[in-house]
C-alpha cells in the first residue's frame, strides 16, 4: 500500500467511511476497526483519521461526521486497484481452498505460541 501512499489503517478508514451513507464519527471508526489493530495499538485509528483529514482525503462536518472528499475517493480507488493487482499476483496458481487452508494453519500456529489470531 505504500505504493499508493496509504497505510493499512487509512485504507480501512476510507472503506468504512465510504460504506456509510451518512459518514462515521471518529469514535465509530475506532469502534469498528479496533478489532483489526493487533500490534498497531489503540491510537492507530485516530492517527489514520487525523492523517486523512490533514491530507484532504476526509472532511468532517459540524456534528463530527467524516466523509470522503474527491481526493479520498481517488486514493481509495487507486489503492483498490493496487490491492486487486497484488492479490492476483499472490494468489496465482493457488485455489481459494488452498489459501483458506494455509490461513487456518498459520492462525493455529500463532495461537500455539500464545499469539492471537482470529479464525475466519
PDB file of N, CA, C and O in Angstrom, residues 38-111:
ATOM      1  N   UNK A  38      -4.533  -5.297  16.291  1.00  0.00           N
ATOM      2  CA  UNK A  38      -3.458  -6.163  16.755  1.00  0.00           C
ATOM      3  C   UNK A  38      -2.352  -5.365  17.396  1.00  0.00           C
ATOM      4  O   UNK A  38      -2.580  -4.582  18.305  1.00  0.00           O
ATOM      5  N   UNK A  39      -1.142  -5.516  16.884  1.00  0.00           N
ATOM      6  CA  UNK A  39       0.018  -4.860  17.472  1.00  0.00           C
ATOM      7  C   UNK A  39       0.112  -3.371  17.152  1.00  0.00           C
ATOM      8  O   UNK A  39       0.976  -2.683  17.668  1.00  0.00           O
ATOM      9  N   UNK A  40      -0.750  -2.847  16.330  1.00  0.00           N
ATOM     10  CA  UNK A  40      -0.692  -1.431  15.978  1.00  0.00           C
ATOM     11  C   UNK A  40      -1.052  -0.529  17.150  1.00  0.00           C
ATOM     12  O   UNK A  40      -0.615   0.602  17.216  1.00  0.00           O
ATOM     13  N   UNK A  41      -1.873  -1.009  18.060  1.00  0.00           N
ATOM     14  CA  UNK A  41      -2.230  -0.238  19.244  1.00  0.00           C
ATOM     15  C   UNK A  41      -3.473   0.598  19.048  1.00  0.00           C
ATOM     16  O   UNK A  41      -3.911   0.850  17.928  1.00  0.00           O
ATOM     17  N   UNK A  42      -4.053   1.053  20.160  1.00  0.00           N
ATOM     18  CA  UNK A  42      -5.348   1.723  20.120  1.00  0.00           C
ATOM     19  C   UNK A  42      -5.329   3.113  19.484  1.00  0.00           C
ATOM     20  O   UNK A  42      -6.373   3.616  19.098  1.00  0.00           O
ATOM     21  N   UNK A  43      -4.165   3.732  19.358  1.00  0.00           N
ATOM     22  CA  UNK A  43      -4.113   5.074  18.770  1.00  0.00           C
ATOM     23  C   UNK A  43      -4.031   5.060  17.248  1.00  0.00           C
ATOM     24  O   UNK A  43      -4.140   6.105  16.615  1.00  0.00           O
ATOM     25  N   UNK A  44      -3.827   3.889  16.660  1.00  0.00           N
ATOM     26  CA  UNK A  44      -3.611   3.803  15.212  1.00  0.00           C
ATOM     27  C   UNK A  44      -4.779   4.359  14.409  1.00  0.00           C
ATOM     28  O   UNK A  44      -4.571   5.053  13.413  1.00  0.00           O
ATOM     29  N   UNK A  45      -5.998   4.078  14.820  1.00  0.00           N
ATOM     30  CA  UNK A  45      -7.140   4.559  14.048  1.00  0.00           C
ATOM     31  C   UNK A  45      -7.286   6.075  14.165  1.00  0.00           C
ATOM     32  O   UNK A  45      -7.589   6.746  13.184  1.00  0.00           O
ATOM     33  N   UNK A  46      -7.056   6.612  15.337  1.00  0.00           N
ATOM     34  CA  UNK A  46      -7.094   8.068  15.491  1.00  0.00           C
ATOM     35  C   UNK A  46      -6.048   8.745  14.625  1.00  0.00           C
ATOM     36  O   UNK A  46      -6.311   9.766  13.986  1.00  0.00           O
ATOM     37  N   UNK A  47      -4.853   8.151  14.563  1.00  0.00           N
ATOM     38  CA  UNK A  47      -3.791   8.687  13.700  1.00  0.00           C
ATOM     39  C   UNK A  47      -4.192   8.596  12.227  1.00  0.00           C
ATOM     40  O   UNK A  47      -3.911   9.505  11.441  1.00  0.00           O
ATOM     41  N   UNK A  48      -4.832   7.491  11.865  1.00  0.00           N
ATOM     42  CA  UNK A  48      -5.274   7.322  10.473  1.00  0.00           C
ATOM     43  C   UNK A  48      -6.286   8.402  10.108  1.00  0.00           C
ATOM     44  O   UNK A  48      -6.182   9.022   9.040  1.00  0.00           O
ATOM     45  N   UNK A  49      -7.260   8.635  10.985  1.00  0.00           N
ATOM     46  CA  UNK A  49      -8.265   9.673  10.725  1.00  0.00           C
ATOM     47  C   UNK A  49      -7.592  11.034  10.623  1.00  0.00           C
ATOM     48  O   UNK A  49      -7.840  11.798   9.682  1.00  0.00           O
ATOM     49  N   UNK A  50      -6.707  11.359  11.572  1.00  0.00           N
ATOM     50  CA  UNK A  50      -6.017  12.654  11.552  1.00  0.00           C
ATOM     51  C   UNK A  50      -5.232  12.848  10.261  1.00  0.00           C
ATOM     52  O   UNK A  50      -5.279  13.920   9.645  1.00  0.00           O
ATOM     53  N   UNK A  51      -4.517  11.805   9.846  1.00  0.00           N
ATOM     54  CA  UNK A  51      -3.717  11.899   8.631  1.00  0.00           C
ATOM     55  C   UNK A  51      -4.589  12.116   7.401  1.00  0.00           C
ATOM     56  O   UNK A  51      -4.269  12.931   6.533  1.00  0.00           O
ATOM     57  N   UNK A  52      -5.707  11.387   7.337  1.00  0.00           N
ATOM     58  CA  UNK A  52      -6.606  11.532   6.185  1.00  0.00           C
ATOM     59  C   UNK A  52      -7.261  12.912   6.159  1.00  0.00           C
ATOM     60  O   UNK A  52      -7.471  13.483   5.086  1.00  0.00           O
ATOM     61  N   UNK A  53      -7.577  13.454   7.323  1.00  0.00           N
ATOM     62  CA  UNK A  53      -8.122  14.815   7.389  1.00  0.00           C
ATOM     63  C   UNK A  53      -7.065  15.821   6.942  1.00  0.00           C
ATOM     64  O   UNK A  53      -7.341  16.703   6.117  1.00  0.00           O
ATOM     65  N   UNK A  54      -5.858  15.687   7.461  1.00  0.00           N
ATOM     66  CA  UNK A  54      -4.762  16.598   7.139  1.00  0.00           C
ATOM     67  C   UNK A  54      -4.455  16.596   5.648  1.00  0.00           C
ATOM     68  O   UNK A  54      -4.186  17.638   5.050  1.00  0.00           O
ATOM     69  N   UNK A  55      -4.516  15.425   5.046  1.00  0.00           N
ATOM     70  CA  UNK A  55      -4.181  15.284   3.629  1.00  0.00           C
ATOM     71  C   UNK A  55      -5.354  15.578   2.700  1.00  0.00           C
ATOM     72  O   UNK A  55      -5.246  15.444   1.493  1.00  0.00           O
ATOM     73  N   UNK A  56      -6.491  15.946   3.277  1.00  0.00           N
ATOM     74  CA  UNK A  56      -7.644  16.317   2.470  1.00  0.00           C
ATOM     75  C   UNK A  56      -8.390  15.145   1.866  1.00  0.00           C
ATOM     76  O   UNK A  56      -9.137  15.300   0.905  1.00  0.00           O
ATOM     77  N   UNK A  57      -8.219  13.952   2.442  1.00  0.00           N
ATOM     78  CA  UNK A  57      -8.919  12.772   1.931  1.00  0.00           C
ATOM     79  C   UNK A  57     -10.222  12.524   2.672  1.00  0.00           C
ATOM     80  O   UNK A  57     -11.083  11.797   2.183  1.00  0.00           O
ATOM     81  N   UNK A  58     -10.341  13.124   3.846  1.00  0.00           N
ATOM     82  CA  UNK A  58     -11.589  13.113   4.609  1.00  0.00           C
ATOM     83  C   UNK A  58     -11.945  14.540   4.955  1.00  0.00           C
ATOM     84  O   UNK A  58     -11.074  15.405   5.042  1.00  0.00           O
ATOM     85  N   UNK A  59     -13.221  14.751   5.184  1.00  0.00           N
ATOM     86  CA  UNK A  59     -13.697  16.023   5.706  1.00  0.00           C
ATOM     87  C   UNK A  59     -14.624  15.710   6.865  1.00  0.00           C
ATOM     88  O   UNK A  59     -15.168  14.596   6.948  1.00  0.00           O
ATOM     89  N   UNK A  60     -14.793  16.651   7.756  1.00  0.00           N
ATOM     90  CA  UNK A  60     -15.659  16.451   8.918  1.00  0.00           C
ATOM     91  C   UNK A  60     -16.684  17.585   8.947  1.00  0.00           C
ATOM     92  O   UNK A  60     -16.342  18.738   8.729  1.00  0.00           O
ATOM     93  N   UNK A  61     -17.941  17.219   9.188  1.00  0.00           N
ATOM     94  CA  UNK A  61     -18.984  18.240   9.230  1.00  0.00           C
ATOM     95  C   UNK A  61     -19.121  18.793  10.648  1.00  0.00           C
ATOM     96  O   UNK A  61     -18.379  18.427  11.553  1.00  0.00           O
ATOM     97  N   UNK A  62     -20.103  19.668  10.848  1.00  0.00           N
ATOM     98  CA  UNK A  62     -20.297  20.344  12.116  1.00  0.00           C
ATOM     99  C   UNK A  62     -20.678  19.451  13.278  1.00  0.00           C
ATOM    100  O   UNK A  62     -20.532  19.845  14.436  1.00  0.00           O
ATOM    101  N   UNK A  63     -21.150  18.237  12.994  1.00  0.00           N
ATOM    102  CA  UNK A  63     -21.515  17.308  14.070  1.00  0.00           C
ATOM    103  C   UNK A  63     -20.510  16.165  14.194  1.00  0.00           C
ATOM    104  O   UNK A  63     -20.752  15.189  14.892  1.00  0.00           O
ATOM    105  N   UNK A  64     -19.375  16.290  13.498  1.00  0.00           N
ATOM    106  CA  UNK A  64     -18.314  15.314  13.656  1.00  0.00           C
ATOM    107  C   UNK A  64     -18.375  14.111  12.744  1.00  0.00           C
ATOM    108  O   UNK A  64     -17.658  13.136  12.937  1.00  0.00           O
ATOM    109  N   UNK A  65     -19.211  14.152  11.700  1.00  0.00           N
ATOM    110  CA  UNK A  65     -19.310  13.021  10.780  1.00  0.00           C
ATOM    111  C   UNK A  65     -18.258  13.174   9.684  1.00  0.00           C
ATOM    112  O   UNK A  65     -18.139  14.213   9.044  1.00  0.00           O
ATOM    113  N   UNK A  66     -17.519  12.113   9.471  1.00  0.00           N
ATOM    114  CA  UNK A  66     -16.465  12.068   8.463  1.00  0.00           C
ATOM    115  C   UNK A  66     -17.019  11.544   7.146  1.00  0.00           C
ATOM    116  O   UNK A  66     -17.787  10.582   7.135  1.00  0.00           O
ATOM    117  N   UNK A  67     -16.619  12.167   6.051  1.00  0.00           N
ATOM    118  CA  UNK A  67     -16.961  11.677   4.711  1.00  0.00           C
ATOM    119  C   UNK A  67     -15.735  11.842   3.818  1.00  0.00           C
ATOM    120  O   UNK A  67     -14.833  12.628   4.114  1.00  0.00           O
ATOM    121  N   UNK A  68     -15.711  11.083   2.743  1.00  0.00           N
ATOM    122  CA  UNK A  68     -14.602  11.158   1.800  1.00  0.00           C
ATOM    123  C   UNK A  68     -14.718  12.407   0.934  1.00  0.00           C
ATOM    124  O   UNK A  68     -15.809  12.800   0.532  1.00  0.00           O
ATOM    125  N   UNK A  69     -13.585  12.992   0.637  1.00  0.00           N
ATOM    126  CA  UNK A  69     -13.500  14.063  -0.341  1.00  0.00           C
ATOM    127  C   UNK A  69     -13.242  13.422  -1.706  1.00  0.00           C
ATOM    128  O   UNK A  69     -13.047  12.201  -1.804  1.00  0.00           O
ATOM    129  N   UNK A  70     -13.197  14.245  -2.745  1.00  0.00           N
ATOM    130  CA  UNK A  70     -12.833  13.708  -4.055  1.00  0.00           C
ATOM    131  C   UNK A  70     -11.441  13.070  -4.005  1.00  0.00           C
ATOM    132  O   UNK A  70     -11.220  12.006  -4.579  1.00  0.00           O
ATOM    133  N   UNK A  71     -10.520  13.711  -3.283  1.00  0.00           N
ATOM    134  CA  UNK A  71      -9.165  13.153  -3.143  1.00  0.00           C
ATOM    135  C   UNK A  71      -9.210  11.827  -2.390  1.00  0.00           C
ATOM    136  O   UNK A  71      -8.439  10.906  -2.700  1.00  0.00           O
ATOM    137  N   UNK A  72     -10.092  11.702  -1.430  1.00  0.00           N
ATOM    138  CA  UNK A  72     -10.246  10.461  -0.686  1.00  0.00           C
ATOM    139  C   UNK A  72     -10.793   9.345  -1.555  1.00  0.00           C
ATOM    140  O   UNK A  72     -10.325   8.200  -1.487  1.00  0.00           O
ATOM    141  N   UNK A  73     -11.789   9.682  -2.381  1.00  0.00           N
ATOM    142  CA  UNK A  73     -12.345   8.679  -3.294  1.00  0.00           C
ATOM    143  C   UNK A  73     -11.287   8.246  -4.317  1.00  0.00           C
ATOM    144  O   UNK A  73     -11.182   7.066  -4.656  1.00  0.00           O
ATOM    145  N   UNK A  74     -10.495   9.194  -4.779  1.00  0.00           N
ATOM    146  CA  UNK A  74      -9.420   8.894  -5.727  1.00  0.00           C
ATOM    147  C   UNK A  74      -8.369   7.978  -5.083  1.00  0.00           C
ATOM    148  O   UNK A  74      -7.927   6.987  -5.683  1.00  0.00           O
ATOM    149  N   UNK A  75      -7.977   8.286  -3.849  1.00  0.00           N
ATOM    150  CA  UNK A  75      -6.999   7.457  -3.134  1.00  0.00           C
ATOM    151  C   UNK A  75      -7.563   6.066  -2.900  1.00  0.00           C
ATOM    152  O   UNK A  75      -6.850   5.067  -3.041  1.00  0.00           O
ATOM    153  N   UNK A  76      -8.834   5.992  -2.556  1.00  0.00           N
ATOM    154  CA  UNK A  76      -9.470   4.690  -2.318  1.00  0.00           C
ATOM    155  C   UNK A  76      -9.468   3.868  -3.605  1.00  0.00           C
ATOM    156  O   UNK A  76      -9.148   2.676  -3.594  1.00  0.00           O
ATOM    157  N   UNK A  77      -9.797   4.475  -4.714  1.00  0.00           N
ATOM    158  CA  UNK A  77      -9.844   3.752  -5.993  1.00  0.00           C
ATOM    159  C   UNK A  77      -8.451   3.288  -6.411  1.00  0.00           C
ATOM    160  O   UNK A  77      -8.276   2.145  -6.841  1.00  0.00           O
ATOM    161  N   UNK A  78      -7.448   4.154  -6.272  1.00  0.00           N
ATOM    162  CA  UNK A  78      -6.063   3.770  -6.612  1.00  0.00           C
ATOM    163  C   UNK A  78      -5.606   2.589  -5.767  1.00  0.00           C
ATOM    164  O   UNK A  78      -4.998   1.643  -6.266  1.00  0.00           O
ATOM    165  N   UNK A  79      -5.913   2.649  -4.484  1.00  0.00           N
ATOM    166  CA  UNK A  79      -5.500   1.585  -3.577  1.00  0.00           C
ATOM    167  C   UNK A  79      -6.249   0.298  -3.869  1.00  0.00           C
ATOM    168  O   UNK A  79      -5.669  -0.792  -3.846  1.00  0.00           O
ATOM    169  N   UNK A  80      -7.526   0.414  -4.178  1.00  0.00           N
ATOM    170  CA  UNK A  80      -8.334  -0.767  -4.515  1.00  0.00           C
ATOM    171  C   UNK A  80      -7.740  -1.486  -5.726  1.00  0.00           C
ATOM    172  O   UNK A  80      -7.633  -2.716  -5.732  1.00  0.00           O
ATOM    173  N   UNK A  81      -7.342  -0.733  -6.739  1.00  0.00           N
ATOM    174  CA  UNK A  81      -6.735  -1.320  -7.932  1.00  0.00           C
ATOM    175  C   UNK A  81      -5.421  -2.012  -7.581  1.00  0.00           C
ATOM    176  O   UNK A  81      -5.146  -3.123  -8.040  1.00  0.00           O
ATOM    177  N   UNK A  82      -4.606  -1.372  -6.740  1.00  0.00           N
ATOM    178  CA  UNK A  82      -3.332  -1.952  -6.333  1.00  0.00           C
ATOM    179  C   UNK A  82      -3.552  -3.231  -5.535  1.00  0.00           C
ATOM    180  O   UNK A  82      -2.887  -4.241  -5.768  1.00  0.00           O
ATOM    181  N   UNK A  83      -4.491  -3.211  -4.600  1.00  0.00           N
ATOM    182  CA  UNK A  83      -4.782  -4.381  -3.773  1.00  0.00           C
ATOM    183  C   UNK A  83      -5.243  -5.548  -4.655  1.00  0.00           C
ATOM    184  O   UNK A  83      -4.807  -6.683  -4.477  1.00  0.00           O
ATOM    185  N   UNK A  84      -6.097  -5.259  -5.628  1.00  0.00           N
ATOM    186  CA  UNK A  84      -6.573  -6.317  -6.534  1.00  0.00           C
ATOM    187  C   UNK A  84      -5.415  -6.905  -7.338  1.00  0.00           C
ATOM    188  O   UNK A  84      -5.315  -8.130  -7.512  1.00  0.00           O
ATOM    189  N   UNK A  85      -4.523  -6.043  -7.813  1.00  0.00           N
ATOM    190  CA  UNK A  85      -3.366  -6.499  -8.580  1.00  0.00           C
ATOM    191  C   UNK A  85      -2.450  -7.366  -7.710  1.00  0.00           C
ATOM    192  O   UNK A  85      -2.025  -8.445  -8.128  1.00  0.00           O
ATOM    193  N   UNK A  86      -2.157  -6.902  -6.505  1.00  0.00           N
ATOM    194  CA  UNK A  86      -1.276  -7.664  -5.610  1.00  0.00           C
ATOM    195  C   UNK A  86      -1.909  -8.987  -5.204  1.00  0.00           C
ATOM    196  O   UNK A  86      -1.235 -10.015  -5.152  1.00  0.00           O
ATOM    197  N   UNK A  87      -3.207  -8.963  -4.928  1.00  0.00           N
ATOM    198  CA  UNK A  87      -3.908 -10.206  -4.556  1.00  0.00           C
ATOM    199  C   UNK A  87      -3.823 -11.216  -5.697  1.00  0.00           C
ATOM    200  O   UNK A  87      -3.587 -12.402  -5.483  1.00  0.00           O
ATOM    201  N   UNK A  88      -3.980 -10.735  -6.916  1.00  0.00           N
ATOM    202  CA  UNK A  88      -3.895 -11.608  -8.082  1.00  0.00           C
ATOM    203  C   UNK A  88      -2.502 -12.228  -8.195  1.00  0.00           C
ATOM    204  O   UNK A  88      -2.372 -13.428  -8.451  1.00  0.00           O
ATOM    205  N   UNK A  89      -1.475 -11.427  -7.985  1.00  0.00           N
ATOM    206  CA  UNK A  89      -0.097 -11.938  -8.043  1.00  0.00           C
ATOM    207  C   UNK A  89       0.151 -12.963  -6.944  1.00  0.00           C
ATOM    208  O   UNK A  89       0.724 -14.028  -7.188  1.00  0.00           O
ATOM    209  N   UNK A  90      -0.262 -12.649  -5.744  1.00  0.00           N
ATOM    210  CA  UNK A  90      -0.027 -13.514  -4.592  1.00  0.00           C
ATOM    211  C   UNK A  90      -0.770 -14.835  -4.734  1.00  0.00           C
ATOM    212  O   UNK A  90      -0.256 -15.891  -4.375  1.00  0.00           O
ATOM    213  N   UNK A  91      -1.970 -14.791  -5.289  1.00  0.00           N
ATOM    214  CA  UNK A  91      -2.822 -15.975  -5.366  1.00  0.00           C
ATOM    215  C   UNK A  91      -2.657 -16.772  -6.657  1.00  0.00           C
ATOM    216  O   UNK A  91      -3.338 -17.781  -6.837  1.00  0.00           O
ATOM    217  N   UNK A  92      -1.740 -16.360  -7.515  1.00  0.00           N
ATOM    218  CA  UNK A  92      -1.572 -17.053  -8.783  1.00  0.00           C
ATOM    219  C   UNK A  92      -1.267 -18.528  -8.548  1.00  0.00           C
ATOM    220  O   UNK A  92      -0.357 -18.889  -7.805  1.00  0.00           O
ATOM    221  N   UNK A  93      -2.085 -19.393  -9.146  1.00  0.00           N
ATOM    222  CA  UNK A  93      -1.906 -20.828  -9.038  1.00  0.00           C
ATOM    223  C   UNK A  93      -2.359 -21.426  -7.713  1.00  0.00           C
ATOM    224  O   UNK A  93      -2.143 -22.608  -7.470  1.00  0.00           O
ATOM    225  N   UNK A  94      -2.972 -20.620  -6.862  1.00  0.00           N
ATOM    226  CA  UNK A  94      -3.443 -21.091  -5.552  1.00  0.00           C
ATOM    227  C   UNK A  94      -4.964 -20.989  -5.530  1.00  0.00           C
ATOM    228  O   UNK A  94      -5.514 -19.917  -5.754  1.00  0.00           O
ATOM    229  N   UNK A  95      -5.612 -22.098  -5.253  1.00  0.00           N
ATOM    230  CA  UNK A  95      -7.078 -22.072  -5.197  1.00  0.00           C
ATOM    231  C   UNK A  95      -7.536 -21.386  -3.909  1.00  0.00           C
ATOM    232  O   UNK A  95      -6.768 -21.255  -2.948  1.00  0.00           O
ATOM    233  N   UNK A  96      -8.783 -20.960  -3.893  1.00  0.00           N
ATOM    234  CA  UNK A  96      -9.350 -20.350  -2.693  1.00  0.00           C
ATOM    235  C   UNK A  96      -9.308 -21.328  -1.518  1.00  0.00           C
ATOM    236  O   UNK A  96      -9.057 -20.931  -0.377  1.00  0.00           O
ATOM    237  N   UNK A  97      -9.526 -22.600  -1.811  1.00  0.00           N
ATOM    238  CA  UNK A  97      -9.495 -23.619  -0.765  1.00  0.00           C
ATOM    239  C   UNK A  97      -8.084 -23.756  -0.175  1.00  0.00           C
ATOM    240  O   UNK A  97      -7.917 -23.876   1.038  1.00  0.00           O
ATOM    241  N   UNK A  98      -7.069 -23.754  -1.030  1.00  0.00           N
ATOM    242  CA  UNK A  98      -5.687 -23.841  -0.555  1.00  0.00           C
ATOM    243  C   UNK A  98      -5.319 -22.612   0.281  1.00  0.00           C
ATOM    244  O   UNK A  98      -4.659 -22.727   1.313  1.00  0.00           O
ATOM    245  N   UNK A  99      -5.754 -21.464  -0.180  1.00  0.00           N
ATOM    246  CA  UNK A  99      -5.483 -20.216   0.547  1.00  0.00           C
ATOM    247  C   UNK A  99      -6.132 -20.248   1.930  1.00  0.00           C
ATOM    248  O   UNK A  99      -5.495 -19.932   2.937  1.00  0.00           O
ATOM    249  N   UNK A 100      -7.394 -20.653   1.989  1.00  0.00           N
ATOM    250  CA  UNK A 100      -8.111 -20.733   3.271  1.00  0.00           C
ATOM    251  C   UNK A 100      -7.436 -21.724   4.206  1.00  0.00           C
ATOM    252  O   UNK A 100      -7.281 -21.465   5.407  1.00  0.00           O
ATOM    253  N   UNK A 101      -7.007 -22.862   3.666  1.00  0.00           N
ATOM    254  CA  UNK A 101      -6.325 -23.866   4.491  1.00  0.00           C
ATOM    255  C   UNK A 101      -5.006 -23.316   5.034  1.00  0.00           C
ATOM    256  O   UNK A 101      -4.682 -23.511   6.209  1.00  0.00           O
ATOM    257  N   UNK A 102      -4.260 -22.611   4.203  1.00  0.00           N
ATOM    258  CA  UNK A 102      -2.984 -22.038   4.649  1.00  0.00           C
ATOM    259  C   UNK A 102      -3.213 -21.021   5.766  1.00  0.00           C
ATOM    260  O   UNK A 102      -2.489 -21.019   6.771  1.00  0.00           O
ATOM    261  N   UNK A 103      -4.211 -20.168   5.622  1.00  0.00           N
ATOM    262  CA  UNK A 103      -4.512 -19.194   6.673  1.00  0.00           C
ATOM    263  C   UNK A 103      -4.900 -19.877   7.973  1.00  0.00           C
ATOM    264  O   UNK A 103      -4.467 -19.471   9.052  1.00  0.00           O
ATOM    265  N   UNK A 104      -5.699 -20.918   7.874  1.00  0.00           N
ATOM    266  CA  UNK A 104      -6.123 -21.661   9.062  1.00  0.00           C
ATOM    267  C   UNK A 104      -4.912 -22.234   9.794  1.00  0.00           C
ATOM    268  O   UNK A 104      -4.815 -22.135  11.020  1.00  0.00           O
ATOM    269  N   UNK A 105      -3.988 -22.805   9.052  1.00  0.00           N
ATOM    270  CA  UNK A 105      -2.791 -23.396   9.666  1.00  0.00           C
ATOM    271  C   UNK A 105      -1.928 -22.306  10.302  1.00  0.00           C
ATOM    272  O   UNK A 105      -1.471 -22.451  11.443  1.00  0.00           O
ATOM    273  N   UNK A 106      -1.701 -21.214   9.611  1.00  0.00           N
ATOM    274  CA  UNK A 106      -0.876 -20.132  10.164  1.00  0.00           C
ATOM    275  C   UNK A 106      -1.525 -19.557  11.424  1.00  0.00           C
ATOM    276  O   UNK A 106      -0.844 -19.309  12.424  1.00  0.00           O
ATOM    277  N   UNK A 107      -2.839 -19.364  11.410  1.00  0.00           N
ATOM    278  CA  UNK A 107      -3.534 -18.849  12.603  1.00  0.00           C
ATOM    279  C   UNK A 107      -3.388 -19.818  13.769  1.00  0.00           C
ATOM    280  O   UNK A 107      -3.161 -19.395  14.908  1.00  0.00           O
ATOM    281  N   UNK A 108      -3.489 -21.107  13.507  1.00  0.00           N
ATOM    282  CA  UNK A 108      -3.327 -22.104  14.560  1.00  0.00           C
ATOM    283  C   UNK A 108      -1.910 -22.058  15.120  1.00  0.00           C
ATOM    284  O   UNK A 108      -1.692 -22.142  16.330  1.00  0.00           O
ATOM    285  N   UNK A 109      -0.914 -21.900  14.256  1.00  0.00           N
ATOM    286  CA  UNK A 109       0.474 -21.812  14.707  1.00  0.00           C
ATOM    287  C   UNK A 109       0.676 -20.588  15.599  1.00  0.00           C
ATOM    288  O   UNK A 109       1.365 -20.674  16.628  1.00  0.00           O
ATOM    289  N   UNK A 110       0.078 -19.471  15.227  1.00  0.00           N
ATOM    290  CA  UNK A 110       0.184 -18.249  16.033  1.00  0.00           C
ATOM    291  C   UNK A 110      -0.420 -18.479  17.414  1.00  0.00           C
ATOM    292  O   UNK A 110       0.175 -18.129  18.437  1.00  0.00           O
ATOM    293  N   UNK A 111      -1.595 -19.084  17.453  1.00  0.00           N
ATOM    294  CA  UNK A 111      -2.252 -19.361  18.736  1.00  0.00           C
ATOM    295  C   UNK A 111      -1.446 -20.366  19.559  1.00  0.00           C
ATOM    296  O   UNK A 111      -1.387 -20.266  20.788  1.00  0.00           O
TER     297      UNK A 111
END
